[in-house]
Amino acid sequence: MAILAAIMSAVIWGSGQFLNKQYIKGLFFFAIQMLMVGIELYTGSLALILGHVPPHPRNAGMFIRGIWGVITLGEIPRESSAVLVYDHSTMLMLSGLIAIAILLAFAVFWQWCIRDAYKTRKKLISGESETTRTYVKRLLNDSFEYIAIAPGLAFVVLFSFVPIFFAFLTAFTNYNNQNIPPRHLVEWVGFDTFRTVITSEIWGNTLIGVGLWTVIWAFVSTLLAFGVGFIQAVFINSKLVRWPKLWRGLYILPWAIPSLVSLLLFRNFFVTNGVINQLLMDMNIISSPITFFGSVGWSRAALFIINTWLGFAGPMVLITGVMTTLNPETYEAASIDGASAFQQFRKLTLPTIFAAISPLLIMGIAGAFNNFGIVFFVTGGGPMNARYMMAGHTDLLITWVYRLTLDHRMYNFASVMSTFIFIVVASVSGWNLTRTRAFREE
């Protein structure tokens, strides 16, 4: 029976293939199982079995200890330096997630082994046969792309997915400045942190205020950068402008200079005794210096100005490239039909440019949600807001998360905010992806 081969391979990997007289394939799956068992024994379980360490999941191998660690987050805190055996909750969670990720990879081989044994046995019962060499050729033809991306996928899982899950799971714990391992153990608290953020007045006010400013910042800053870039591209490509390559090269300079250098330079421009205040006073426009970073309105205005200066060059280059693809014959036909220059721009140029840049415009808005550098290096999130929990008037959600983690060690609350950011950015990015031509053709 075909089910017998599947059951055999489910218990001892490759045994179903041996039943089907496919010995090379059976040895391959058996070696995978032995690798999994060997990792578990080598990393601790062998010492546990031989009685060299006390019987406890903490002393087991990588997989048993990892699953136990994720479930319990430890049992023994290090209350003093005299304690030699203790648990570190965050390390247990991280190592447990790595162990689970590796186990899932082994699970893929396990189900592959079972399905192969079952399908091959059914073919043998029906009178069909397939050699191992034929199977390998068919596998390479049918699944080569999956085999090719498997190593890269493994690195993505370990270095991207695992940290993301670690940060996400932290939101369901009490990992904060009151519970720093290993001196204190971290515990699972479920949705208590989410409930506190939503129901607490000060946390709720901060989330709404910072979140609203983040949304305004994302849309306005992106639209300003693209708008200025669009205007510059139109002027540079105008027939009335001489030496367009020179102007295009000059306007690319803000894009070419490292952004950190520009941010620190602009900060010095906007300080009380900076260049801008000195220039305005010399021109008798103001009588006393403006405290740009002491006022909410001026601080936000400075951020918009600086971001526009740093961000318009990219859209300008993109729109310039789009405008070079416009068909001049179309404009000649429109001119013959009596269309004015403005009508040609509104009916022909503008729709073509918008169709080309709209996906990047949406992605720019999504990326602006995480524009950490400009706020951190220019205003530092200030001026501070007494009605907010550890946040300032110009703090974005991402800089608020930074404050909660690095300055105040409120890791669980920071994880909640990171989750909200991820939901917003992932939703915008996913919506943008579904509207692309490649996704629709797929």
Short mmCIF file of C-alpha atoms in Angstrom, two decimals:
data_model
loop_
_atom_site.label_atom_id
_atom_site.label_comp_id
_atom_site.label_asym_id
_atom_site.label_seq_id
_atom_site.Cartn_x
_atom_site.Cartn_y
_atom_site.Cartn_z
CA MET A 1 0.00 0.00 0.00
CA ALA A 2 1.15 3.52 -0.79
CA ILE A 3 0.19 4.73 2.67
CA LEU A 4 2.65 2.28 4.22
CA ALA A 5 5.58 3.89 2.42
CA ALA A 6 4.41 7.32 3.62
CA ILE A 7 4.13 6.17 7.25
CA MET A 8 7.56 4.55 7.12
CA SER A 9 9.14 7.75 5.78
CA ALA A 10 7.28 9.80 8.38
CA VAL A 11 8.99 7.81 11.17
CA ILE A 12 12.39 7.04 9.65
CA TRP A 13 13.12 9.39 6.80
CA GLY A 14 14.00 7.56 3.60
CA SER A 15 12.66 4.17 4.72
CA GLY A 16 9.70 4.52 2.35
CA GLN A 17 12.15 5.20 -0.46
CA PHE A 18 14.05 2.03 0.50
CA LEU A 19 10.74 0.15 0.29
CA ASN A 20 10.37 1.58 -3.21
CA LYS A 21 13.94 0.38 -3.98
CA GLN A 22 15.21 3.96 -4.43
CA TYR A 23 18.23 3.66 -2.19
CA ILE A 24 20.12 6.85 -3.15
CA LYS A 25 17.07 8.96 -2.55
CA GLY A 26 16.39 7.12 0.70
CA LEU A 27 19.95 7.75 1.91
CA PHE A 28 19.57 11.44 1.10
CA PHE A 29 16.45 11.85 3.25
CA PHE A 30 17.90 9.68 6.01
CA ALA A 31 21.03 11.87 6.07
CA ILE A 32 18.81 14.97 6.49
CA GLN A 33 17.09 13.36 9.47
CA MET A 34 20.44 12.35 10.98
CA LEU A 35 21.64 15.94 10.54
CA MET A 36 18.66 17.21 12.53
CA VAL A 37 19.16 14.61 15.26
CA GLY A 38 22.92 15.27 15.27
CA ILE A 39 22.39 19.01 15.80
CA GLU A 40 20.11 18.29 18.75
CA LEU A 41 22.53 15.80 20.33
CA TYR A 42 25.66 17.86 19.67
CA THR A 43 24.19 21.03 21.16
CA GLY A 44 23.27 19.44 24.48
CA SER A 45 20.85 16.57 24.49
CA LEU A 46 23.58 13.92 24.43
CA ALA A 47 24.99 15.24 27.71
CA LEU A 48 21.44 15.22 29.11
CA ILE A 49 20.88 11.62 28.01
CA LEU A 50 24.19 10.47 29.50
CA GLY A 51 23.36 12.18 32.79
CA HIS A 52 26.20 14.69 32.68
CA VAL A 53 23.80 17.58 33.34
CA PRO A 54 20.59 17.80 35.40
CA PRO A 55 17.43 16.71 33.54
CA HIS A 56 15.86 19.96 32.42
CA PRO A 57 14.92 21.45 29.01
CA ARG A 58 17.46 24.21 29.70
CA ASN A 59 20.20 21.58 29.35
CA ALA A 60 18.74 19.94 26.24
CA GLY A 61 19.78 20.51 22.67
CA MET A 62 19.11 23.44 20.39
CA PHE A 63 15.57 22.52 19.37
CA ILE A 64 14.12 21.35 22.70
CA ARG A 65 15.79 24.19 24.60
CA GLY A 66 14.65 26.69 21.96
CA ILE A 67 10.98 25.68 22.10
CA TRP A 68 11.06 25.62 25.90
CA GLY A 69 12.68 29.05 25.96
CA VAL A 70 10.08 30.65 23.69
CA ILE A 71 7.24 29.18 25.77
CA THR A 72 8.57 30.02 29.25
CA LEU A 73 11.12 32.81 28.66
CA GLY A 74 13.11 31.30 31.49
CA GLU A 75 12.57 30.31 35.09
CA ILE A 76 15.64 31.39 37.08
CA PRO A 77 16.67 35.08 37.25
CA ARG A 78 20.21 36.12 38.10
CA GLU A 79 19.49 37.95 41.31
CA SER A 80 23.18 38.17 42.23
CA SER A 81 26.57 37.42 40.75
CA ALA A 82 26.72 34.30 42.92
CA VAL A 83 23.99 32.67 40.82
CA LEU A 84 25.75 30.49 38.27
CA VAL A 85 22.72 28.89 36.63
CA TYR A 86 20.26 31.46 35.33
CA ASP A 87 18.07 32.23 32.31
CA HIS A 88 18.25 35.21 29.96
CA SER A 89 14.73 35.76 28.64
CA THR A 90 15.50 37.70 25.47
CA MET A 91 18.32 35.36 24.48
CA LEU A 92 16.00 32.40 25.02
CA MET A 93 13.38 34.01 22.78
CA LEU A 94 15.87 34.82 20.04
CA SER A 95 17.58 31.41 20.08
CA GLY A 96 14.17 29.77 20.20
CA LEU A 97 13.00 31.62 17.10
CA ILE A 98 16.19 30.58 15.29
CA ALA A 99 15.61 26.97 16.36
CA ILE A 100 12.00 27.08 15.17
CA ALA A 101 13.07 28.55 11.81
CA ILE A 102 15.58 25.72 11.34
CA LEU A 103 12.97 23.14 12.38
CA LEU A 104 10.58 24.55 9.78
CA ALA A 105 13.29 24.04 7.15
CA PHE A 106 13.64 20.41 8.26
CA ALA A 107 9.82 20.12 8.17
CA VAL A 108 9.91 21.02 4.48
CA PHE A 109 12.26 18.08 3.82
CA TRP A 110 10.08 15.84 6.02
CA GLN A 111 6.88 16.49 4.07
CA TRP A 112 8.85 16.22 0.82
CA CYS A 113 10.10 12.80 1.93
CA ILE A 114 6.59 11.60 2.84
CA ARG A 115 4.97 12.85 -0.36
CA ASP A 116 7.72 11.39 -2.52
CA ALA A 117 7.44 7.97 -0.88
CA TYR A 118 3.66 7.98 -1.27
CA LYS A 119 3.58 9.14 -4.91
CA THR A 120 6.40 6.83 -5.98
CA ARG A 121 4.70 3.86 -4.35
CA LYS A 122 1.46 4.65 -6.17
CA LYS A 123 3.35 4.74 -9.47
CA LEU A 124 4.97 1.39 -8.73
CA ILE A 125 1.60 -0.17 -7.88
CA SER A 126 0.15 1.10 -11.18
CA GLY A 127 3.08 -0.36 -13.10
CA GLU A 128 5.08 2.86 -13.64
CA SER A 129 8.70 3.25 -12.65
CA GLU A 130 11.16 6.13 -12.38
CA THR A 131 14.87 5.94 -11.71
CA THR A 132 16.62 8.30 -9.33
CA ARG A 133 18.49 9.92 -12.22
CA THR A 134 15.22 10.58 -14.06
CA TYR A 135 13.70 11.98 -10.88
CA VAL A 136 16.64 14.36 -10.36
CA LYS A 137 16.38 15.61 -13.96
CA ARG A 138 12.65 16.18 -13.58
CA LEU A 139 13.20 17.93 -10.27
CA LEU A 140 15.77 20.28 -11.78
CA ASN A 141 13.49 21.08 -14.71
CA ASP A 142 10.38 21.65 -12.62
CA SER A 143 11.83 23.27 -9.50
CA PHE A 144 15.15 24.77 -10.48
CA GLU A 145 14.04 28.30 -9.60
CA TYR A 146 13.05 27.22 -6.08
CA ILE A 147 16.36 25.42 -5.59
CA ALA A 148 18.25 28.50 -6.80
CA ILE A 149 16.51 30.90 -4.40
CA ALA A 150 16.65 28.54 -1.40
CA PRO A 151 20.06 29.76 -0.07
CA GLY A 152 19.02 33.38 -0.35
CA LEU A 153 15.68 32.59 1.30
CA ALA A 154 17.51 30.96 4.22
CA PHE A 155 19.51 34.16 4.81
CA VAL A 156 16.36 36.27 4.53
CA VAL A 157 14.60 34.14 7.12
CA LEU A 158 17.51 34.22 9.58
CA PHE A 159 18.49 37.86 9.20
CA SER A 160 15.14 39.48 8.36
CA PHE A 161 12.16 37.37 9.40
CA VAL A 162 13.60 36.22 12.74
CA PRO A 163 14.41 39.79 13.93
CA ILE A 164 10.98 40.95 12.74
CA PHE A 165 9.24 38.19 14.69
CA PHE A 166 11.43 38.91 17.72
CA ALA A 167 10.45 42.58 17.65
CA PHE A 168 6.79 41.66 17.12
CA LEU A 169 6.70 39.15 19.99
CA THR A 170 8.32 41.68 22.32
CA ALA A 171 5.04 43.61 22.20
CA PHE A 172 3.37 40.71 24.03
CA THR A 173 5.85 40.73 26.92
CA ASN A 174 6.68 43.02 29.85
CA TYR A 175 10.20 43.70 28.56
CA ASN A 176 10.88 47.23 29.82
CA ASN A 177 13.11 49.16 32.19
CA GLN A 178 11.51 47.34 35.12
CA ASN A 179 12.30 43.90 33.71
CA ILE A 180 15.80 43.82 32.24
CA PRO A 181 17.23 40.30 31.96
CA PRO A 182 19.07 38.45 33.27
CA ARG A 183 18.47 40.12 36.65
CA HIS A 184 14.74 39.98 36.01
CA LEU A 185 12.81 37.57 33.85
CA VAL A 186 10.55 38.72 31.05
CA GLU A 187 7.02 37.29 31.00
CA TRP A 188 4.29 36.94 28.41
CA VAL A 189 1.50 39.45 29.11
CA GLY A 190 -0.63 38.99 25.99
CA PHE A 191 -2.33 42.13 24.69
CA ASP A 192 -1.84 44.13 27.90
CA THR A 193 0.66 46.51 26.28
CA PHE A 194 -1.62 47.10 23.30
CA ARG A 195 -4.49 47.70 25.71
CA THR A 196 -2.43 50.21 27.70
CA VAL A 197 -1.43 52.13 24.58
CA ILE A 198 -5.01 52.33 23.35
CA THR A 199 -6.82 52.99 26.64
CA SER A 200 -4.30 55.11 28.59
CA GLU A 201 -4.90 58.82 28.06
CA ILE A 202 -1.27 59.92 27.86
CA TRP A 203 -0.23 56.98 25.67
CA GLY A 204 -3.30 57.44 23.50
CA ASN A 205 -2.68 61.18 23.10
CA THR A 206 0.93 60.53 22.17
CA LEU A 207 0.04 57.82 19.67
CA ILE A 208 -2.65 59.97 18.02
CA GLY A 209 -0.55 63.14 18.03
CA VAL A 210 2.68 61.58 16.81
CA GLY A 211 0.82 59.33 14.38
CA LEU A 212 -1.14 62.24 12.88
CA TRP A 213 2.03 64.31 12.48
CA THR A 214 3.74 61.30 10.88
CA VAL A 215 0.96 60.98 8.31
CA ILE A 216 1.04 64.72 7.58
CA TRP A 217 4.82 64.61 7.30
CA ALA A 218 4.77 61.60 4.97
CA PHE A 219 2.33 63.13 2.52
CA VAL A 220 3.41 66.78 2.59
CA SER A 221 7.17 66.15 2.52
CA THR A 222 6.88 63.66 -0.34
CA LEU A 223 4.55 65.85 -2.37
CA LEU A 224 6.80 68.88 -1.85
CA ALA A 225 9.88 66.99 -2.99
CA PHE A 226 8.12 65.58 -6.05
CA GLY A 227 6.43 68.90 -6.77
CA VAL A 228 9.66 70.90 -6.74
CA GLY A 229 11.38 68.17 -8.73
CA PHE A 230 8.57 68.28 -11.27
CA ILE A 231 8.78 72.07 -11.64
CA GLN A 232 12.55 71.97 -12.07
CA ALA A 233 12.31 69.18 -14.66
CA VAL A 234 9.72 71.15 -16.67
CA PHE A 235 11.86 74.29 -16.64
CA ILE A 236 15.08 72.48 -17.51
CA ASN A 237 13.44 70.70 -20.44
CA SER A 238 11.95 73.95 -21.72
CA LYS A 239 13.26 75.14 -25.06
CA LEU A 240 13.77 78.62 -23.58
CA VAL A 241 16.40 77.42 -21.10
CA ARG A 242 20.01 77.48 -22.25
CA TRP A 243 22.63 74.94 -21.09
CA PRO A 244 20.10 72.46 -19.62
CA LYS A 245 22.84 69.91 -18.85
CA LEU A 246 24.64 72.43 -16.66
CA TRP A 247 21.51 73.22 -14.66
CA ARG A 248 20.64 69.54 -14.37
CA GLY A 249 24.11 68.78 -13.04
CA LEU A 250 23.93 71.60 -10.48
CA TYR A 251 20.54 70.48 -9.20
CA ILE A 252 21.78 66.91 -8.74
CA LEU A 253 24.40 68.07 -6.23
CA PRO A 254 22.05 67.93 -3.18
CA TRP A 255 21.35 64.32 -4.12
CA ALA A 256 25.04 63.49 -4.50
CA ILE A 257 26.24 64.95 -1.19
CA PRO A 258 25.86 62.54 1.78
CA SER A 259 22.61 63.35 3.53
CA LEU A 260 24.16 63.34 7.00
CA VAL A 261 26.56 66.10 6.00
CA SER A 262 23.70 68.19 4.59
CA LEU A 263 21.52 67.63 7.66
CA LEU A 264 24.22 68.76 10.09
CA LEU A 265 25.01 71.76 7.88
CA PHE A 266 21.36 72.81 7.71
CA ARG A 267 21.03 72.42 11.47
CA ASN A 268 23.83 74.94 11.90
CA PHE A 269 22.05 77.23 9.45
CA PHE A 270 18.82 77.23 11.49
CA VAL A 271 20.23 77.61 15.02
CA THR A 272 19.66 80.91 16.84
CA ASN A 273 23.06 82.34 15.93
CA GLY A 274 23.16 80.63 12.56
CA VAL A 275 23.54 81.93 9.02
CA ILE A 276 19.83 82.36 8.30
CA ASN A 277 19.12 84.50 11.37
CA GLN A 278 22.24 86.56 10.75
CA LEU A 279 21.26 87.13 7.10
CA LEU A 280 17.70 88.15 7.98
CA MET A 281 18.94 90.56 10.64
CA ASP A 282 21.50 92.10 8.29
CA MET A 283 18.70 92.71 5.78
CA ASN A 284 16.57 94.31 8.54
CA ILE A 285 13.82 91.77 7.95
CA ILE A 286 13.83 90.71 11.62
CA SER A 287 15.05 92.56 14.71
CA SER A 288 15.80 89.56 16.89
CA PRO A 289 16.83 85.98 16.06
CA ILE A 290 14.14 83.41 15.36
CA THR A 291 14.29 80.32 17.56
CA PHE A 292 13.55 77.87 14.79
CA PHE A 293 13.97 74.80 17.00
CA GLY A 294 12.11 76.29 19.96
CA SER A 295 8.84 76.78 18.11
CA VAL A 296 6.60 73.99 16.84
CA GLY A 297 5.68 75.78 13.62
CA TRP A 298 9.20 76.90 12.77
CA SER A 299 10.69 73.48 13.59
CA ARG A 300 8.27 71.70 11.29
CA ALA A 301 8.73 74.32 8.57
CA ALA A 302 12.50 73.86 8.77
CA LEU A 303 12.09 70.10 8.38
CA PHE A 304 9.94 70.56 5.27
CA ILE A 305 12.43 72.99 3.73
CA ILE A 306 15.42 70.76 4.39
CA ASN A 307 13.67 67.60 3.19
CA THR A 308 12.54 69.33 0.00
CA TRP A 309 16.06 70.49 -0.73
CA LEU A 310 17.48 67.00 -0.16
CA GLY A 311 14.69 65.13 -1.92
CA PHE A 312 13.74 67.01 -5.09
CA ALA A 313 16.74 65.93 -7.20
CA GLY A 314 15.65 62.29 -7.50
CA PRO A 315 12.15 63.05 -8.81
CA MET A 316 13.64 65.72 -11.09
CA VAL A 317 15.96 63.19 -12.75
CA LEU A 318 13.13 60.66 -13.06
CA ILE A 319 10.68 63.14 -14.56
CA THR A 320 13.37 64.45 -16.91
CA GLY A 321 13.88 60.94 -18.20
CA VAL A 322 10.14 60.49 -18.71
CA MET A 323 9.87 63.76 -20.61
CA THR A 324 12.60 62.70 -23.04
CA THR A 325 10.38 59.78 -24.11
CA LEU A 326 7.46 62.01 -25.10
CA ASN A 327 6.67 61.81 -28.81
CA PRO A 328 7.08 65.26 -30.46
CA GLU A 329 4.71 64.22 -33.27
CA THR A 330 1.88 64.01 -30.75
CA TYR A 331 2.51 67.60 -29.72
CA GLU A 332 2.67 68.71 -33.35
CA ALA A 333 -0.69 67.09 -34.01
CA ALA A 334 -2.16 68.74 -30.90
CA SER A 335 -0.78 72.11 -32.00
CA ILE A 336 -2.33 71.71 -35.45
CA ASP A 337 -5.66 70.90 -33.80
CA GLY A 338 -5.47 74.22 -31.99
CA ALA A 339 -4.35 73.09 -28.54
CA SER A 340 -2.50 75.75 -26.58
CA ALA A 341 0.80 75.09 -24.82
CA PHE A 342 -0.99 74.84 -21.47
CA GLN A 343 -3.56 72.41 -22.88
CA GLN A 344 -0.78 70.25 -24.33
CA PHE A 345 0.94 70.23 -20.96
CA ARG A 346 -2.26 69.39 -19.06
CA LYS A 347 -3.60 66.78 -21.48
CA LEU A 348 -0.38 65.15 -22.74
CA THR A 349 2.64 65.86 -20.52
CA LEU A 350 1.07 65.71 -17.09
CA PRO A 351 -0.84 62.37 -17.50
CA THR A 352 2.25 60.66 -18.96
CA ILE A 353 4.50 61.84 -16.15
CA PHE A 354 1.99 60.98 -13.45
CA ALA A 355 1.49 57.47 -14.80
CA ALA A 356 5.24 56.90 -14.68
CA ILE A 357 5.94 58.33 -11.22
CA SER A 358 2.77 57.38 -9.32
CA PRO A 359 4.16 54.05 -8.02
CA LEU A 360 7.35 55.78 -6.84
CA LEU A 361 5.30 58.59 -5.34
CA ILE A 362 3.32 56.12 -3.27
CA MET A 363 6.48 54.29 -2.22
CA GLY A 364 8.02 57.64 -1.32
CA ILE A 365 5.09 58.33 1.00
CA ALA A 366 5.53 54.91 2.59
CA GLY A 367 9.26 55.50 2.99
CA ALA A 368 8.70 58.91 4.58
CA PHE A 369 7.02 57.19 7.53
CA ASN A 370 10.47 55.87 8.49
CA ASN A 371 12.49 59.00 7.67
CA PHE A 372 14.47 58.78 10.89
CA GLY A 373 17.59 60.75 9.99
CA ILE A 374 16.19 64.20 9.26
CA VAL A 375 14.21 64.46 12.51
CA PHE A 376 16.91 62.91 14.67
CA PHE A 377 19.80 65.00 13.37
CA VAL A 378 18.00 68.33 12.84
CA THR A 379 15.42 68.80 15.62
CA GLY A 380 16.00 65.73 17.79
CA GLY A 381 12.21 65.44 17.99
CA GLY A 382 11.91 68.74 19.84
CA PRO A 383 10.47 70.90 21.10
CA MET A 384 9.22 68.53 23.78
CA ASN A 385 5.52 68.17 24.47
CA ALA A 386 4.42 67.89 28.11
CA ARG A 387 1.22 66.10 27.05
CA TYR A 388 3.16 63.36 25.27
CA MET A 389 4.80 60.29 26.72
CA MET A 390 8.52 60.66 26.00
CA ALA A 391 7.98 62.40 22.64
CA GLY A 392 8.31 65.85 21.09
CA HIS A 393 6.30 67.90 18.63
CA THR A 394 8.41 66.88 15.62
CA ASP A 395 8.92 63.24 16.59
CA LEU A 396 7.79 60.72 14.01
CA LEU A 397 6.67 57.27 15.07
CA ILE A 398 10.10 55.90 14.17
CA THR A 399 11.97 58.48 16.27
CA TRP A 400 9.52 57.91 19.12
CA VAL A 401 10.35 54.21 18.93
CA TYR A 402 14.03 55.15 19.15
CA ARG A 403 13.39 57.22 22.27
CA LEU A 404 11.42 54.43 23.89
CA THR A 405 14.14 51.87 23.25
CA LEU A 406 17.51 53.62 23.56
CA ASP A 407 16.62 56.37 26.02
CA HIS A 408 13.95 54.79 28.21
CA ARG A 409 14.19 51.02 27.59
CA MET A 410 10.44 50.67 27.03
CA TYR A 411 10.98 47.82 24.62
CA ASN A 412 7.47 46.37 24.74
CA PHE A 413 5.84 49.74 24.02
CA ALA A 414 8.35 50.41 21.25
CA SER A 415 7.46 47.06 19.74
CA VAL A 416 3.78 48.02 19.73
CA MET A 417 4.59 51.23 17.88
CA SER A 418 6.79 49.31 15.43
CA THR A 419 3.86 47.00 14.78
CA PHE A 420 1.61 49.96 13.96
CA ILE A 421 4.28 51.37 11.63
CA PHE A 422 4.66 48.01 9.91
CA ILE A 423 0.90 47.71 9.37
CA VAL A 424 0.70 51.17 7.76
CA VAL A 425 3.81 50.83 5.59
CA ALA A 426 3.04 47.25 4.57
CA SER A 427 -0.54 48.21 3.64
CA VAL A 428 0.59 51.11 1.47
CA SER A 429 3.37 49.06 -0.13
CA GLY A 430 1.08 46.08 -0.74
CA TRP A 431 -1.60 48.28 -2.27
CA ASN A 432 1.02 49.87 -4.50
CA LEU A 433 2.36 46.46 -5.54
CA THR A 434 -1.08 45.18 -6.53
CA ARG A 435 -1.48 48.13 -8.87
CA THR A 436 1.74 47.49 -10.79
CA ARG A 437 1.65 46.03 -14.27
CA ALA A 438 3.89 43.11 -13.32
CA PHE A 439 1.56 42.03 -10.51
CA ARG A 440 -1.52 42.24 -12.72
CA GLU A 441 0.13 40.23 -15.49
CA GLU A 442 1.15 37.60 -12.95
#
